[in-house]
XYZ file of C-alpha atoms in Angstrom:
241
model
C -14.508 -34.586 51.389
C -18.191 -33.847 50.956
C -20.660 -31.309 52.145
C -22.262 -32.015 55.535
C -25.487 -33.991 55.493
C -28.059 -31.508 56.732
C -30.021 -30.428 53.662
C -28.898 -26.768 53.697
C -31.066 -24.052 52.211
C -29.605 -23.242 48.783
C -27.709 -19.970 48.651
C -27.631 -17.699 45.612
C -23.986 -16.691 45.927
C -24.110 -14.104 43.174
C -27.104 -12.279 44.621
C -25.714 -12.507 48.158
C -22.482 -10.788 47.080
C -24.472 -7.723 46.039
C -26.359 -7.737 49.357
C -23.258 -8.131 51.529
C -21.331 -5.520 49.539
C -24.249 -3.125 50.002
C -24.164 -3.712 53.753
C -20.423 -3.056 53.851
C -20.761 0.087 51.716
C -23.505 1.391 54.010
C -21.282 0.794 57.043
C -18.367 2.671 55.489
C -20.194 5.646 53.988
C -20.405 7.650 57.208
C -17.511 6.020 59.054
C -14.048 7.336 59.787
C -11.954 5.248 57.403
C -8.909 5.590 59.654
C -10.701 3.462 62.275
C -8.608 0.358 63.152
C -10.054 -3.073 62.393
C -9.253 -5.288 65.426
C -10.040 -8.542 63.610
C -7.552 -7.622 60.851
C -4.526 -6.354 62.837
C -2.780 -3.434 61.181
C -5.723 -2.596 58.925
C -8.023 0.396 58.935
C -11.498 0.552 57.437
C -9.915 2.087 54.341
C -7.691 -0.994 53.996
C -10.725 -3.232 54.464
C -12.605 -1.399 51.729
C -9.647 -1.487 49.332
C -8.975 -5.189 49.936
C -12.593 -6.281 49.473
C -13.053 -4.353 46.248
C -9.686 -5.510 44.934
C -10.582 -9.159 45.541
C -13.907 -8.740 43.752
C -12.203 -7.162 40.732
C -9.406 -9.748 40.730
C -11.806 -12.702 40.842
C -13.882 -11.039 38.116
C -10.826 -10.850 35.871
C -10.209 -14.576 36.423
C -13.778 -15.329 35.398
C -13.508 -13.243 32.248
C -10.234 -15.022 31.377
C -11.749 -18.496 31.941
C -8.457 -19.510 33.549
C -7.479 -23.168 33.219
C -4.285 -23.084 35.280
C -2.937 -21.100 38.243
C -2.413 -17.452 37.205
C 1.237 -16.456 36.943
C 0.645 -12.807 37.729
C -1.894 -10.701 39.519
C -2.412 -7.580 37.469
C -5.815 -5.965 37.175
C -6.932 -2.376 36.688
C -8.422 -1.605 40.092
C -9.518 1.939 39.153
C -8.955 2.826 42.805
C -9.766 6.497 43.478
C -7.126 8.741 45.012
C -9.490 10.143 47.643
C -10.594 7.814 50.429
C -13.910 9.643 50.504
C -14.699 7.894 47.224
C -13.792 4.399 48.423
C -17.367 3.427 49.348
C -18.669 4.276 45.867
C -15.708 2.422 44.344
C -16.543 -0.667 46.398
C -20.156 -0.516 45.258
C -18.902 -0.365 41.665
C -16.690 -3.394 42.356
C -19.831 -5.419 43.029
C -21.174 -4.222 39.682
C -17.962 -5.394 37.993
C -18.468 -8.786 39.646
C -22.106 -8.967 38.562
C -21.045 -8.309 34.971
C -18.498 -11.137 35.178
C -21.142 -13.497 36.550
C -23.605 -12.555 33.809
C -20.983 -13.402 31.172
C -19.921 -16.727 32.735
C -21.780 -20.015 33.048
C -21.367 -21.074 36.700
C -20.872 -24.667 35.519
C -17.997 -23.710 33.223
C -14.893 -25.812 34.030
C -12.172 -23.548 35.415
C -9.056 -23.801 37.510
C -9.637 -23.011 41.175
C -7.401 -23.417 44.177
C -10.139 -25.293 46.063
C -12.206 -28.421 45.499
C -14.776 -27.213 42.980
C -13.071 -26.753 39.614
C -15.820 -24.628 38.072
C -16.604 -20.940 37.707
C -19.084 -21.173 40.584
C -16.146 -21.673 42.988
C -15.129 -18.049 42.498
C -18.593 -16.662 43.176
C -18.902 -18.690 46.367
C -15.412 -17.702 47.501
C -16.069 -14.045 46.685
C -19.243 -14.128 48.750
C -17.576 -15.296 51.934
C -14.593 -12.996 51.452
C -17.062 -10.110 51.226
C -19.275 -11.325 54.063
C -16.428 -11.788 56.521
C -15.047 -8.339 55.811
C -18.511 -6.896 56.313
C -18.376 -8.627 59.699
C -14.957 -7.033 60.282
C -16.440 -3.605 59.640
C -19.214 -4.309 62.156
C -16.670 -5.326 64.777
C -14.531 -2.257 64.089
C -17.550 0.016 64.496
C -18.691 -1.633 67.731
C -21.695 -3.368 66.196
C -22.840 -6.930 66.770
C -22.395 -8.766 63.449
C -25.272 -10.877 62.222
C -25.195 -13.577 59.554
C -28.279 -15.222 58.096
C -28.382 -18.913 58.942
C -28.337 -20.286 55.359
C -25.260 -18.180 54.626
C -23.592 -19.340 57.833
C -24.197 -23.036 57.107
C -22.900 -22.690 53.556
C -19.958 -20.628 54.774
C -18.837 -23.216 57.321
C -18.970 -25.875 54.642
C -17.075 -23.729 52.109
C -14.382 -22.956 54.666
C -13.815 -26.492 55.944
C -13.952 -28.117 52.492
C -11.418 -25.754 50.946
C -9.078 -25.037 53.856
C -6.809 -28.075 53.257
C -5.979 -26.625 49.820
C -5.048 -23.150 51.104
C -1.429 -23.907 52.012
C -0.043 -21.962 49.036
C -1.129 -18.678 50.630
C -1.743 -19.826 54.237
C 1.234 -22.106 55.017
C 0.239 -22.615 58.662
C -2.651 -24.756 57.437
C -0.072 -27.521 56.963
C 0.226 -27.712 60.764
C -3.414 -28.803 61.110
C -2.754 -32.476 61.697
C -2.891 -35.002 64.504
C -3.028 -38.724 65.419
C -6.546 -39.417 64.080
C -8.247 -36.857 66.308
C -11.797 -35.718 65.560
C -13.432 -32.347 66.145
C -17.165 -31.911 65.673
C -18.882 -28.606 64.931
C -22.559 -28.871 65.852
C -25.139 -26.197 65.068
C -27.651 -25.757 67.872
C -30.178 -23.718 65.870
C -31.021 -26.333 63.248
C -29.397 -29.022 61.163
C -25.646 -28.709 60.863
C -22.993 -31.285 61.681
C -19.377 -31.173 60.553
C -16.790 -33.734 61.655
C -13.182 -32.763 61.025
C -10.573 -35.502 61.300
C -6.954 -34.590 62.023
C -4.613 -37.187 60.539
C -0.813 -37.421 60.543
C -0.821 -36.276 56.901
C -3.350 -33.471 57.269
C -7.044 -33.041 57.871
C -10.406 -33.036 56.150
C -14.126 -33.468 56.600
C -15.509 -36.940 57.194
C -17.977 -37.987 54.508
C -21.520 -38.464 55.849
C -20.608 -38.008 59.518
C -22.521 -40.105 62.004
C -24.196 -37.749 64.463
C -24.049 -40.471 67.112
C -20.270 -40.897 66.832
C -18.394 -39.472 69.794
C -15.786 -36.905 68.772
C -12.651 -36.096 70.737
C -13.883 -32.516 71.014
C -17.206 -30.908 70.106
C -18.049 -27.251 69.637
C -21.719 -26.336 69.965
C -23.140 -23.038 68.792
C -25.499 -21.266 66.458
C -24.421 -21.635 62.843
C -23.574 -17.938 62.632
C -21.344 -18.192 65.700
C -19.618 -21.306 64.363
C -18.874 -19.460 61.130
C -17.342 -16.543 63.021
C -15.414 -19.009 65.179
C -13.747 -20.902 62.327
C -12.789 -17.580 60.765
C -11.263 -16.346 64.021
C -13.855 -13.600 64.547
C -15.247 -15.142 67.721
C -13.506 -16.505 70.801
C -13.695 -20.252 71.303
C -15.422 -19.925 74.685
C -18.171 -17.766 73.159
C -19.510 -20.401 70.737
C -21.152 -22.776 73.169
């Protein structure tokens, strides 16, 4: 599997984490944290805040440990405040914890990762899209239209599709994504962006260097931001056309 051939604008994952966390913190500061989050059934905004900050602190601990094999336990001092009113400040501090981990870690350092890229940079990229999508969740919960900058959307689609086949350890339903050599194309209508997913009897993956002229069994057209929300289940299939 390779990244799609469309010359994407490089994304500074570390800097973008701080930006997206700031947007999420701003959304939560004056919000009722008991508000349900429709895109995360059973969660409230408080749960969303706690989860996002916990992931940032957990990934940061992995970076500090320079892990070389799957972690056997998941114990990290979250420093979670008792009062929900302090959750927004705690989340902002979580981004600071992450920034400190990034500053102390060479992104090219070889590390274990559950996805394709076995380097420290995997965790920064994964943390970014975990944070971004939960910022989107907060927008949806508060009745706002979520926006995603195009370079982030293009990189996010790639990150999702490249790593998804390796997510079965915590998302077992991924194993059901298979078929008799069926192809699905995701085509960005607002610039370069072309991803061809091939469903095989033994699983699925991205085609290397997809031919834009090749006819796929199904094609989804949409702006890159909409395609990102679609693959993450934050947008209905009939809306990304």
